[in-house]
Amino acid sequence: MDFLPLFCQLQNKPVLIVGGGEVAVRKARLLLDAKAKITINAPHLEPQLMSWAEQGRLTVCAADFHPELLDGKWLVIAATNQPEVNHQVFHEANLRQIFCNVVDSPAHCSAIMPAIIDRSPLMVAISSAGAAPVLSRQLREKLEALLPQHLGQLAALAGKLREQVKLIPDKLARRRFWERLFSHERLACQLARGQQQAAEQSVAELLDEQPQSKGSVTLVGAGPGDAGLLTLSGLQQLQQADVVVYDRLVSQAVLALVRRDAERIFVGKEAGRHCVPQQAINQLLLEQARLGKQVVRLKGGDPFIFGRGGEELETLAEAGIPFSVVPGITAASGCAAYSGIPLTHRDHAQRVQFITGHDKEGNIAQEWSALAAPRQTLVFYMGLAHAARIQDALQTHGMPGHTPVALVEQGTQLSQRVVRGELQQLAELARQVKSPSLIIIGSVVTLADKLDWYGEANAIHGI
Ligand code: SAH
């Protein structure tokens, strides 16, 4: 982090702006909004600055810059069109440990002015540490459009309610209140229309409502890795969760989207250690929900495809805990898309089968003659350990040894690797990749010659 975002209270605090042109006007306007006590130092001033001076809103020192002007200042902005003057201001400010912003010269800034979206008291500030101000501004435009005007009123209302809400004894109930307040559609409309009385009534009703005492569990599919593949609904759940129970397949990129102060519980296999047994996970979900928490059980891919999601829900259903499910993009869809292998294609495959490499007891019992039939695509999950067996059984049941196969390791992630070959080499190819990998078998694999956009893009960018 090059700059720490910080919001400063400058009300009635002396600040200095060196320069009297257009840029100085813009900075002065902002500092006036912040109610700072401004001195402008410049031999010549824009008419706007003159008029503010005449109105007594700022003080003018119409001379060349001299370091004594910095005495007692909290912040200084150098906005002249003479780089050497700006640099001198920066140097002198540094000596006195006063934060200094030199306009358009990030190397000479100990403070930078972010692009802002002002919904006071709610404020969004965006900075690229001076590297890409235009990008910051574009982002601001997008956020401006996205953030409704009434957010400021909502934040102000929250400020007024703080003391009252502190009286709610339970921490979780307090958070629930805030969450309900901020997502209250009717209240939002009332604030937007300035219907003060109606808004107060809505707040009173919310305060009266009994907080939900029962927790709940949501199974959320995290997708195969690329955070962009998480659903909007999944993201909302991650933002509202009190506790997130996740395992090995969930990528760091998706975990980064979990609400910051949510508790995270890892139940996957760590190097050299065993997985938390399924029964213990089921119990954990139950216990957390019984504490009244909103639990998210975050699973790689889709929770209902080889994810044991069903087993976890059965326990909750038996205990009467409310639950819901947010689907995710399963590894087969993700890996296929990101390696340019359409799972079906009218010239190649009219059927696709998702198959697990092993059942509950670790066996791979399948109806091999049906799987070896032509014009279909087979996708094996958890198949690496059984690759030799899969190869052997399919060939024995009549699938040609030259049938194309692809193994996709860490699909959809920047580290994705695709290894391609023929069925008769499957066992050998499986030794070249690591878990998690998916095995795709069928002539659709050849389409990647033309359609592998992701591998190409990664190769071009040297990833
Ligand atoms: N519920 C998950 C599957 C869990 S089973 C889903 O819908 O995707 C675990 C297996 O999924 C792994 O052994 C591997 O075969 C496959 N898998 C999951 N994520 C993967 C990824 N990013 N790349 C390749 N294979 C993946």
Short mmCIF file of N, CA and C in Angstrom, two decimals, residues 82-89:
data_model
loop_
_atom_site.label_atom_id
_atom_site.label_comp_id
_atom_site.label_asym_id
_atom_site.label_seq_id
_atom_site.Cartn_x
_atom_site.Cartn_y
_atom_site.Cartn_z
N GLN A 82 4.70 26.40 -11.91
CA GLN A 82 6.17 26.37 -11.92
C GLN A 82 6.66 25.19 -11.07
N PRO A 83 7.13 24.15 -11.75
CA PRO A 83 7.54 22.95 -11.01
C PRO A 83 8.54 23.24 -9.90
N GLU A 84 9.49 24.18 -10.15
CA GLU A 84 10.51 24.38 -9.10
C GLU A 84 9.89 24.97 -7.83
N VAL A 85 8.87 25.83 -8.01
CA VAL A 85 8.19 26.38 -6.81
C VAL A 85 7.46 25.24 -6.09
N ASN A 86 6.73 24.43 -6.87
CA ASN A 86 5.99 23.31 -6.27
C ASN A 86 6.93 22.41 -5.48
N HIS A 87 8.10 22.13 -6.07
CA HIS A 87 9.05 21.24 -5.40
C HIS A 87 9.60 21.87 -4.13
N GLN A 88 9.81 23.17 -4.18
CA GLN A 88 10.31 23.86 -2.98
C GLN A 88 9.27 23.77 -1.85
N VAL A 89 7.98 23.96 -2.25
CA VAL A 89 6.91 23.87 -1.24
C VAL A 89 6.92 22.48 -0.61
#
